[in-house]
Amino acid sequence: MADKIVLAYSGGLDTSACVVWLKDKFGYDVVAMAADVGQAGEFGSIQDRASYAGAIEAQVVDCKEEFARDYLVPALRANALYEGKYPLVSALSRPVIVKHMVDTARKVGAVAVAHGCTGKGNDQVRFEVSTGALAPDLDIVAPVRSWNMTREQCIEYLSDKGITFEVTKKSPYSIDDNLWGRAIECGILEDPWLTPPDDVYELTKITATNPSEITISFEEGIPVALDGQAMGLVELIEKLGAHVGSYGFGRLDMVENRRVGIKSREVYECPASLALIYAHQDLEAITLERDLHHEKMNLEHRYSELIYDGLWFSPLRESLDSFMESASKRVTGDVRLRCDTPGKSIDGSRSPGKVYVAGRRSPYSLYSHELATYGDADTFRHQDSEGFVKIWGLGLKTWAQQAGEEPNR
Ligand code: ARG
């Protein structure tokens, strides 16, 4: 009997060719597994495509709730933004996909897993490091990294094997998307000087014509309601994303440092994740004690890097999550976002409107009007500051007096 291998399958040309190649080259029985993490596309036909390509079994696993609860919530609590900007869309989905790949491998008794990543990206790192962390005994095969075929050669290879996919007009871009947003690479975007054309955008197509407001409620750092209406995470993320996305909010255009040493130009659309992170950061500003807040910010940077680098299943990430969870105990309250209508760009296209925090409140607010006000209600004892400031600056003052005696001054 042939050994079994579980392939992370997307339904596209590349991973379909992987099915054929794994069978052809190594004689594996291929079990195709597609994970639904909220990406666009048809799951109905995925199983048929995998079977047609020669998979002995094809499964679609709905991971949306789990992805939101166990991966996106921790990332939101940590305000996870790689290089201060990118909310880690692809980086967060890889560990949940790998978890299900490994589960499937155990269920069917596979000896190996496979993925369709190239040798130039971060995703191969995330797939393989995560697999190694969860199942060190499983072999990993990366067909696309070793077969050296262009897209055309790939189509030819398949047709030589008697397999023809109706190849839809291929988008000039490489896309990866899920509940947290959408990553767009390749094509014209490879020139970092050129403005991304409007056709790269899907989640942030500008359709809004009227200004609006939307209020997000959080409990212990977790978003639980929109405009007072309680809803599950997946629905909340989708609704919020659709709303702020219609103003063109959530676009990022950046050159980022990949783990493999390449700088790459990336365009992202992250309406829901960025709106949630900005709102969450704002609620923290009113509810977190200063030292905790500052230390948390330092750790957020480290946390984001870990996730980007494929180290989700690491003891450091787990320990940082314990910190983030504990720090979030009082991050409860409402944040009101205001959405302003889109404008016009120099080339005549519509430019994104603005989405910004216009108000925040919390039962755990540390904001004290009596302390902050310059008006009549002021209870702050101004005279206490005199001694505080003197002592605060005493060291520097002493240093300055002494420095007067330095030979070269
Ligand atoms: N650069 C991003 C990351 O490493 C996005 C990767 C997108 N992947 C893709 N196949 N288009 O997280």
Short mmCIF file of C-alpha atoms and ligand atoms in Angstrom, two decimals:
data_model
loop_
_atom_site.label_atom_id
_atom_site.label_comp_id
_atom_site.label_asym_id
_atom_site.label_seq_id
_atom_site.Cartn_x
_atom_site.Cartn_y
_atom_site.Cartn_z
CA MET A 1 0.00 0.00 0.00
CA ALA A 2 1.24 3.49 -0.88
CA ASP A 3 2.21 5.96 1.84
CA LYS A 4 -0.24 8.77 2.42
CA ILE A 5 0.53 12.46 2.32
CA VAL A 6 -1.74 15.34 3.33
CA LEU A 7 -1.58 18.34 1.02
CA ALA A 8 -2.74 21.84 1.96
CA TYR A 9 -4.93 22.38 -1.08
CA SER A 10 -6.35 25.66 -2.38
CA GLY A 11 -8.14 24.43 -5.49
CA GLY A 12 -5.84 26.47 -7.74
CA LEU A 13 -3.57 25.36 -10.53
CA ASP A 14 -0.40 25.08 -8.43
CA THR A 15 -1.76 22.88 -5.69
CA SER A 16 -3.66 20.79 -8.25
CA ALA A 17 -0.36 20.17 -10.00
CA CYS A 18 1.06 19.27 -6.57
CA VAL A 19 -1.50 16.45 -6.30
CA VAL A 20 -0.33 15.01 -9.63
CA TRP A 21 3.37 15.54 -8.90
CA LEU A 22 3.28 13.93 -5.45
CA LYS A 23 1.62 10.87 -6.94
CA ASP A 24 3.76 10.80 -10.04
CA LYS A 25 7.16 11.45 -8.50
CA PHE A 26 6.89 9.71 -5.14
CA GLY A 27 3.94 7.39 -5.51
CA TYR A 28 2.10 8.97 -2.61
CA ASP A 29 -1.61 8.58 -2.03
CA VAL A 30 -2.61 12.23 -1.76
CA VAL A 31 -5.22 13.44 0.73
CA ALA A 32 -6.15 17.02 -0.15
CA MET A 33 -7.22 19.31 2.65
CA ALA A 34 -8.64 22.78 2.12
CA ALA A 35 -9.06 25.05 5.12
CA ASP A 36 -11.81 27.65 5.10
CA VAL A 37 -10.38 30.64 6.96
CA GLY A 38 -12.86 33.06 5.44
CA GLN A 39 -11.23 33.52 2.04
CA ALA A 40 -13.27 34.38 -1.05
CA GLY A 41 -13.98 31.58 -3.46
CA GLU A 42 -15.93 28.46 -4.11
CA PHE A 43 -15.55 25.55 -1.74
CA GLY A 44 -18.24 23.50 -3.45
CA SER A 45 -16.05 22.52 -6.38
CA ILE A 46 -12.80 22.14 -4.46
CA GLN A 47 -13.38 18.49 -3.64
CA ASP A 48 -14.19 17.71 -7.27
CA ARG A 49 -11.06 19.43 -8.48
CA ALA A 50 -8.86 17.57 -6.02
CA SER A 51 -10.38 14.22 -6.96
CA TYR A 52 -10.06 15.01 -10.64
CA ALA A 53 -6.36 15.77 -10.12
CA GLY A 54 -6.06 12.34 -8.51
CA ALA A 55 -6.43 12.84 -4.76
CA ILE A 56 -7.74 9.73 -3.01
CA GLU A 57 -9.61 11.89 -0.57
CA ALA A 58 -10.50 15.58 -0.37
CA GLN A 59 -11.74 17.48 2.64
CA VAL A 60 -12.85 21.02 3.34
CA VAL A 61 -12.46 22.04 6.97
CA ASP A 62 -14.36 25.06 8.22
CA CYS A 63 -11.88 26.79 10.53
CA LYS A 64 -13.47 30.24 10.64
CA GLU A 65 -14.70 30.24 14.26
CA GLU A 66 -11.55 28.63 15.55
CA PHE A 67 -9.37 30.98 13.52
CA ALA A 68 -11.19 34.00 14.93
CA ARG A 69 -11.28 32.78 18.53
CA ASP A 70 -7.84 31.20 18.93
CA TYR A 71 -5.70 33.23 16.54
CA LEU A 72 -7.30 36.58 15.70
CA VAL A 73 -8.41 37.43 19.24
CA PRO A 74 -4.91 36.92 20.69
CA ALA A 75 -3.44 38.93 17.81
CA LEU A 76 -5.94 41.72 18.44
CA ARG A 77 -5.22 41.76 22.17
CA ALA A 78 -1.55 42.13 21.26
CA ASN A 79 -2.35 44.82 18.64
CA ALA A 80 -0.17 42.68 16.39
CA LEU A 81 1.22 44.73 13.50
CA TYR A 82 4.40 43.61 11.75
CA GLU A 83 6.81 46.49 11.28
CA GLY A 84 4.17 48.63 12.92
CA LYS A 85 1.76 48.31 9.99
CA TYR A 86 0.76 44.88 8.69
CA PRO A 87 -1.83 42.97 10.75
CA LEU A 88 -0.30 39.58 9.84
CA VAL A 89 -3.15 38.32 7.66
CA SER A 90 -1.31 35.39 6.03
CA ALA A 91 1.01 34.78 8.96
CA LEU A 92 -1.95 34.14 11.30
CA SER A 93 -3.73 31.69 9.02
CA ARG A 94 -0.77 29.36 8.49
CA PRO A 95 -0.69 27.91 12.01
CA VAL A 96 -4.41 27.07 12.00
CA ILE A 97 -4.06 25.46 8.57
CA VAL A 98 -1.07 23.44 9.75
CA LYS A 99 -2.91 22.35 12.88
CA HIS A 100 -5.67 20.85 10.72
CA MET A 101 -3.17 19.37 8.28
CA VAL A 102 -1.48 17.56 11.13
CA ASP A 103 -4.84 16.45 12.60
CA THR A 104 -5.82 15.07 9.20
CA ALA A 105 -2.45 13.36 8.82
CA ARG A 106 -3.02 11.61 12.15
CA LYS A 107 -6.56 10.61 11.23
CA VAL A 108 -5.65 9.07 7.88
CA GLY A 109 -2.30 7.70 9.03
CA ALA A 110 -0.17 9.84 6.70
CA VAL A 111 3.61 9.87 6.91
CA ALA A 112 4.08 13.34 5.43
CA VAL A 113 2.49 16.69 4.66
CA ALA A 114 2.92 19.00 1.67
CA HIS A 115 2.30 22.63 0.80
CA GLY A 116 2.32 24.70 -2.38
CA CYS A 117 4.58 27.56 -1.23
CA THR A 118 7.50 28.86 -3.25
CA GLY A 119 11.05 29.09 -1.95
CA LYS A 120 11.06 32.88 -1.75
CA GLY A 121 8.32 33.62 0.70
CA ASN A 122 7.48 33.57 4.39
CA ASP A 123 4.72 31.02 4.08
CA GLN A 124 7.04 28.04 3.51
CA VAL A 125 8.76 29.03 6.77
CA ARG A 126 5.46 29.18 8.64
CA PHE A 127 4.17 25.88 7.23
CA GLU A 128 7.31 23.95 7.96
CA VAL A 129 8.28 25.42 11.31
CA SER A 130 4.71 24.94 12.55
CA THR A 131 4.60 21.36 11.29
CA GLY A 132 7.91 20.64 13.00
CA ALA A 133 6.55 22.06 16.26
CA LEU A 134 3.33 20.04 16.19
CA ALA A 135 4.51 16.83 14.55
CA PRO A 136 8.30 16.50 14.45
CA ASP A 137 7.98 12.99 13.02
CA LEU A 138 6.17 13.99 9.81
CA ASP A 139 8.07 14.50 6.57
CA ILE A 140 7.44 17.72 4.65
CA VAL A 141 7.39 17.98 0.87
CA ALA A 142 7.33 21.31 -0.97
CA PRO A 143 6.72 20.50 -4.67
CA VAL A 144 6.57 24.07 -5.98
CA ARG A 145 9.94 24.79 -4.43
CA SER A 146 11.61 21.94 -6.26
CA TRP A 147 9.84 21.44 -9.56
CA ASN A 148 11.00 24.59 -11.31
CA MET A 149 8.02 24.99 -13.63
CA THR A 150 6.52 28.21 -14.93
CA ARG A 151 2.77 28.54 -14.97
CA GLU A 152 2.70 27.55 -18.64
CA GLN A 153 4.90 24.52 -18.03
CA CYS A 154 2.64 23.61 -15.17
CA ILE A 155 -0.43 23.64 -17.45
CA GLU A 156 1.48 21.55 -20.00
CA TYR A 157 2.62 19.09 -17.34
CA LEU A 158 -0.97 18.60 -16.25
CA SER A 159 -2.24 18.13 -19.77
CA ASP A 160 0.51 15.58 -20.44
CA LYS A 161 -0.98 13.64 -17.56
CA GLY A 162 -4.39 13.94 -19.19
CA ILE A 163 -5.64 16.63 -16.86
CA THR A 164 -7.10 19.86 -18.18
CA PHE A 165 -8.44 22.55 -15.93
CA GLU A 166 -10.39 25.28 -17.52
CA VAL A 167 -7.82 27.90 -16.64
CA THR A 168 -9.72 31.03 -15.78
CA LYS A 169 -8.13 34.29 -16.86
CA LYS A 170 -5.42 34.45 -14.26
CA SER A 171 -5.32 37.56 -12.13
CA PRO A 172 -2.00 39.32 -12.65
CA TYR A 173 -1.56 39.28 -8.86
CA SER A 174 -0.82 36.69 -6.21
CA ILE A 175 -3.57 36.86 -3.63
CA ASP A 176 -3.94 35.43 -0.15
CA ASP A 177 -7.02 36.31 1.86
CA ASN A 178 -8.96 35.40 4.98
CA LEU A 179 -11.14 36.97 7.70
CA TRP A 180 -8.32 39.31 8.76
CA GLY A 181 -7.73 40.80 5.29
CA ARG A 182 -6.21 40.32 1.89
CA ALA A 183 -2.60 40.35 0.67
CA ILE A 184 -1.80 41.29 -2.93
CA GLU A 185 1.62 40.76 -4.53
CA CYS A 186 3.27 40.47 -7.97
CA GLY A 187 2.54 41.96 -11.38
CA ILE A 188 2.90 45.70 -11.65
CA LEU A 189 3.19 45.95 -7.85
CA GLU A 190 6.75 44.65 -8.10
CA ASP A 191 7.77 48.21 -9.00
CA PRO A 192 7.61 49.95 -5.61
CA TRP A 193 7.41 53.39 -7.28
CA LEU A 194 4.14 52.71 -9.10
CA THR A 195 0.81 53.55 -7.50
CA PRO A 196 -1.27 50.38 -7.05
CA PRO A 197 -4.00 50.41 -9.69
CA ASP A 198 -7.63 50.35 -8.56
CA ASP A 199 -8.09 46.77 -9.79
CA VAL A 200 -6.01 45.36 -6.93
CA TYR A 201 -8.72 46.26 -4.43
CA GLU A 202 -11.56 43.98 -3.53
CA LEU A 203 -12.39 44.47 0.17
CA THR A 204 -11.90 48.24 0.04
CA LYS A 205 -13.71 49.15 -3.17
CA ILE A 206 -15.04 52.63 -2.55
CA THR A 207 -18.82 52.59 -2.61
CA ALA A 208 -19.84 54.65 0.43
CA THR A 209 -21.51 57.93 -0.35
CA ASN A 210 -22.59 59.06 3.11
CA PRO A 211 -20.70 59.67 6.35
CA SER A 212 -21.55 57.40 9.27
CA GLU A 213 -20.55 56.23 12.73
CA ILE A 214 -20.16 52.73 14.09
CA THR A 215 -19.57 51.75 17.71
CA ILE A 216 -17.54 48.70 18.67
CA SER A 217 -17.98 47.20 22.14
CA PHE A 218 -15.16 45.20 23.73
CA GLU A 219 -15.10 42.88 26.72
CA GLU A 220 -11.67 42.09 28.11
CA GLY A 221 -10.12 43.04 24.79
CA ILE A 222 -12.54 40.95 22.72
CA PRO A 223 -14.98 42.67 20.34
CA VAL A 224 -18.52 41.56 21.22
CA ALA A 225 -20.98 44.00 19.63
CA LEU A 226 -21.47 46.54 16.85
CA ASP A 227 -23.77 49.48 17.54
CA GLY A 228 -24.99 47.72 20.67
CA GLN A 229 -25.93 44.56 18.81
CA ALA A 230 -24.18 41.50 20.22
CA MET A 231 -22.78 39.10 17.65
CA GLY A 232 -20.24 36.34 17.18
CA LEU A 233 -16.69 37.13 16.18
CA VAL A 234 -16.89 35.94 12.58
CA GLU A 235 -20.04 37.93 11.87
CA LEU A 236 -18.66 40.99 13.64
CA ILE A 237 -15.43 40.91 11.66
CA GLU A 238 -17.31 40.48 8.38
CA LYS A 239 -19.85 43.24 9.10
CA LEU A 240 -17.31 45.75 10.36
CA GLY A 241 -14.97 44.99 7.45
CA ALA A 242 -17.75 45.51 4.90
CA HIS A 243 -18.75 48.82 6.50
CA VAL A 244 -15.38 50.53 6.88
CA GLY A 245 -14.09 48.85 3.72
CA SER A 246 -16.76 50.63 1.68
CA TYR A 247 -15.02 53.91 2.59
CA GLY A 248 -11.77 52.56 1.19
CA PHE A 249 -10.41 52.20 4.72
CA GLY A 250 -7.81 49.54 5.44
CA ARG A 251 -5.41 49.84 2.51
CA LEU A 252 -1.70 49.45 3.10
CA ASP A 253 1.11 49.87 0.62
CA MET A 254 4.46 48.94 2.08
CA VAL A 255 7.87 47.46 1.40
CA GLU A 256 8.40 44.82 4.06
CA ASN A 257 11.29 42.68 5.24
CA ARG A 258 10.60 39.03 4.59
CA ARG A 259 12.11 36.40 6.91
CA VAL A 260 14.15 35.05 4.01
CA GLY A 261 16.04 38.32 3.54
CA ILE A 262 14.09 39.75 0.61
CA LYS A 263 12.47 43.17 0.66
CA SER A 264 9.10 42.96 -1.00
CA ARG A 265 6.41 45.42 -2.00
CA GLU A 266 3.11 44.43 -0.52
CA VAL A 267 -0.36 45.81 -0.87
CA TYR A 268 -2.88 44.84 1.78
CA GLU A 269 -6.55 45.42 2.41
CA CYS A 270 -7.32 45.04 6.08
CA PRO A 271 -10.49 46.98 6.83
CA ALA A 272 -11.79 44.88 9.73
CA SER A 273 -8.47 44.10 11.37
CA LEU A 274 -7.13 47.64 11.26
CA ALA A 275 -10.40 49.15 12.49
CA LEU A 276 -10.43 46.67 15.38
CA ILE A 277 -6.78 47.19 16.26
CA TYR A 278 -7.01 50.99 16.18
CA ALA A 279 -10.19 50.91 18.29
CA HIS A 280 -8.66 48.42 20.70
CA GLN A 281 -5.50 50.48 21.08
CA ASP A 282 -7.65 53.47 21.87
CA LEU A 283 -9.63 51.65 24.54
CA GLU A 284 -6.37 50.52 26.12
CA ALA A 285 -5.24 54.12 26.32
CA ILE A 286 -8.11 54.89 28.67
CA THR A 287 -8.08 51.65 30.69
CA LEU A 288 -4.45 50.56 31.13
CA GLU A 289 -2.21 51.80 33.89
CA ARG A 290 0.84 53.59 32.46
CA ASP A 291 3.61 51.11 33.24
CA LEU A 292 1.50 48.18 32.10
CA HIS A 293 0.60 50.02 28.93
CA HIS A 294 4.19 50.86 28.08
CA GLU A 295 5.52 47.38 28.81
CA LYS A 296 2.71 45.89 26.76
CA MET A 297 3.67 48.06 23.79
CA ASN A 298 7.24 46.76 23.96
CA LEU A 299 6.05 43.17 24.01
CA GLU A 300 3.60 43.74 21.15
CA HIS A 301 6.51 44.36 18.84
CA ARG A 302 8.17 41.10 19.82
CA TYR A 303 4.87 39.24 19.55
CA SER A 304 4.25 40.47 16.00
CA GLU A 305 7.71 39.46 14.90
CA LEU A 306 7.27 35.96 16.32
CA ILE A 307 4.07 35.46 14.38
CA TYR A 308 5.55 36.83 11.18
CA ASP A 309 8.55 34.54 11.54
CA GLY A 310 6.43 31.40 11.82
CA LEU A 311 6.91 30.85 15.54
CA TRP A 312 3.25 30.70 16.55
CA PHE A 313 3.65 27.31 18.23
CA SER A 314 6.44 28.49 20.50
CA PRO A 315 6.61 28.66 24.29
CA LEU A 316 7.42 32.37 24.05
CA ARG A 317 4.23 33.11 22.10
CA GLU A 318 2.19 31.18 24.67
CA SER A 319 3.78 33.05 27.55
CA LEU A 320 3.28 36.39 25.85
CA ASP A 321 -0.38 35.46 25.32
CA SER A 322 -0.76 34.87 29.05
CA PHE A 323 0.58 38.37 29.62
CA MET A 324 -1.72 39.88 26.97
CA GLU A 325 -4.75 38.11 28.41
CA SER A 326 -4.00 39.25 31.91
CA ALA A 327 -3.33 42.81 30.73
CA SER A 328 -6.74 42.80 29.00
CA LYS A 329 -8.84 42.18 32.12
CA ARG A 330 -10.18 45.74 32.17
CA VAL A 331 -10.11 46.48 28.46
CA THR A 332 -13.89 46.67 28.37
CA GLY A 333 -15.93 49.47 26.88
CA ASP A 334 -17.05 51.17 23.69
CA VAL A 335 -15.17 52.89 20.90
CA ARG A 336 -17.01 55.08 18.43
CA LEU A 337 -15.57 55.20 14.93
CA ARG A 338 -16.47 57.99 12.58
CA CYS A 339 -16.40 57.32 8.84
CA ASP A 340 -16.01 60.33 6.51
CA THR A 341 -16.88 60.16 2.83
CA PRO A 342 -14.21 59.44 0.22
CA GLY A 343 -12.65 62.20 -1.86
CA LYS A 344 -10.81 62.50 -5.13
CA SER A 345 -7.27 61.68 -6.22
CA ILE A 346 -4.98 63.46 -8.65
CA ASP A 347 -5.69 60.91 -11.38
CA GLY A 348 -9.44 61.34 -11.01
CA SER A 349 -9.96 58.11 -9.09
CA ARG A 350 -11.80 58.12 -5.77
CA SER A 351 -9.53 58.32 -2.79
CA PRO A 352 -10.37 56.59 0.49
CA GLY A 353 -12.42 58.37 3.12
CA LYS A 354 -11.31 58.51 6.71
CA VAL A 355 -12.18 56.17 9.54
CA TYR A 356 -11.04 57.34 12.95
CA VAL A 357 -11.78 57.08 16.63
CA ALA A 358 -14.13 59.88 17.63
CA GLY A 359 -14.93 58.76 21.19
CA ARG A 360 -14.27 56.10 23.79
CA ARG A 361 -15.75 55.12 27.18
CA SER A 362 -15.28 52.37 29.73
CA PRO A 363 -16.57 51.36 33.16
CA TYR A 364 -12.87 50.90 34.01
CA SER A 365 -11.81 54.24 32.63
CA LEU A 366 -8.80 55.74 34.41
CA TYR A 367 -9.57 59.07 32.88
CA SER A 368 -10.54 61.43 35.69
CA HIS A 369 -12.21 64.63 34.62
CA GLU A 370 -11.53 66.21 38.03
CA LEU A 371 -7.83 65.60 37.64
CA ALA A 372 -7.57 66.49 33.96
CA THR A 373 -9.73 69.59 33.78
CA TYR A 374 -8.49 73.16 33.73
CA GLY A 375 -11.99 74.26 34.64
CA ASP A 376 -13.80 74.76 37.96
CA ALA A 377 -14.05 71.09 38.92
CA ASP A 378 -10.28 70.84 39.28
CA THR A 379 -9.24 68.82 42.37
CA PHE A 380 -5.56 68.40 41.44
CA ARG A 381 -3.25 69.99 44.06
CA HIS A 382 -1.05 72.17 41.87
CA GLN A 383 1.36 72.98 44.70
CA ASP A 384 2.33 69.27 45.01
CA SER A 385 3.96 69.48 41.60
CA GLU A 386 6.63 71.92 42.68
CA GLY A 387 8.58 69.47 44.85
CA PHE A 388 7.94 66.61 42.43
CA VAL A 389 9.39 68.47 39.46
CA LYS A 390 12.43 69.64 41.43
CA ILE A 391 13.31 66.14 42.55
CA TRP A 392 12.53 64.66 39.13
CA GLY A 393 15.07 66.99 37.53
CA LEU A 394 17.63 66.94 40.36
CA GLY A 395 19.98 64.42 38.75
CA LEU A 396 20.15 66.32 35.47
CA LYS A 397 20.66 69.62 37.22
CA THR A 398 23.56 68.20 39.23
CA TRP A 399 25.06 66.81 36.04
CA ALA A 400 24.77 70.16 34.27
CA GLN A 401 26.52 71.97 37.11
CA GLN A 402 29.35 69.45 37.13
CA ALA A 403 29.66 69.44 33.31
CA GLY A 404 30.66 73.11 33.50
CA GLU A 405 34.03 71.87 34.76
CA GLU A 406 34.73 69.48 31.82
CA PRO A 407 38.02 70.47 30.10
CA ASN A 408 36.57 70.63 26.55
CA ARG A 409 33.38 72.52 27.19
N1 ARG B 1 3.96 39.14 2.76
C1 ARG B 1 2.83 38.66 3.47
C2 ARG B 1 3.25 37.71 4.58
O1 ARG B 1 4.32 37.19 4.49
C3 ARG B 1 1.77 38.10 2.58
C4 ARG B 1 2.04 36.77 1.96
C5 ARG B 1 0.97 36.47 0.99
N2 ARG B 1 1.07 35.21 0.40
C6 ARG B 1 0.70 34.97 -0.88
N3 ARG B 1 0.72 33.76 -1.28
N4 ARG B 1 0.33 35.93 -1.69
O2 ARG B 1 2.54 37.51 5.53
#
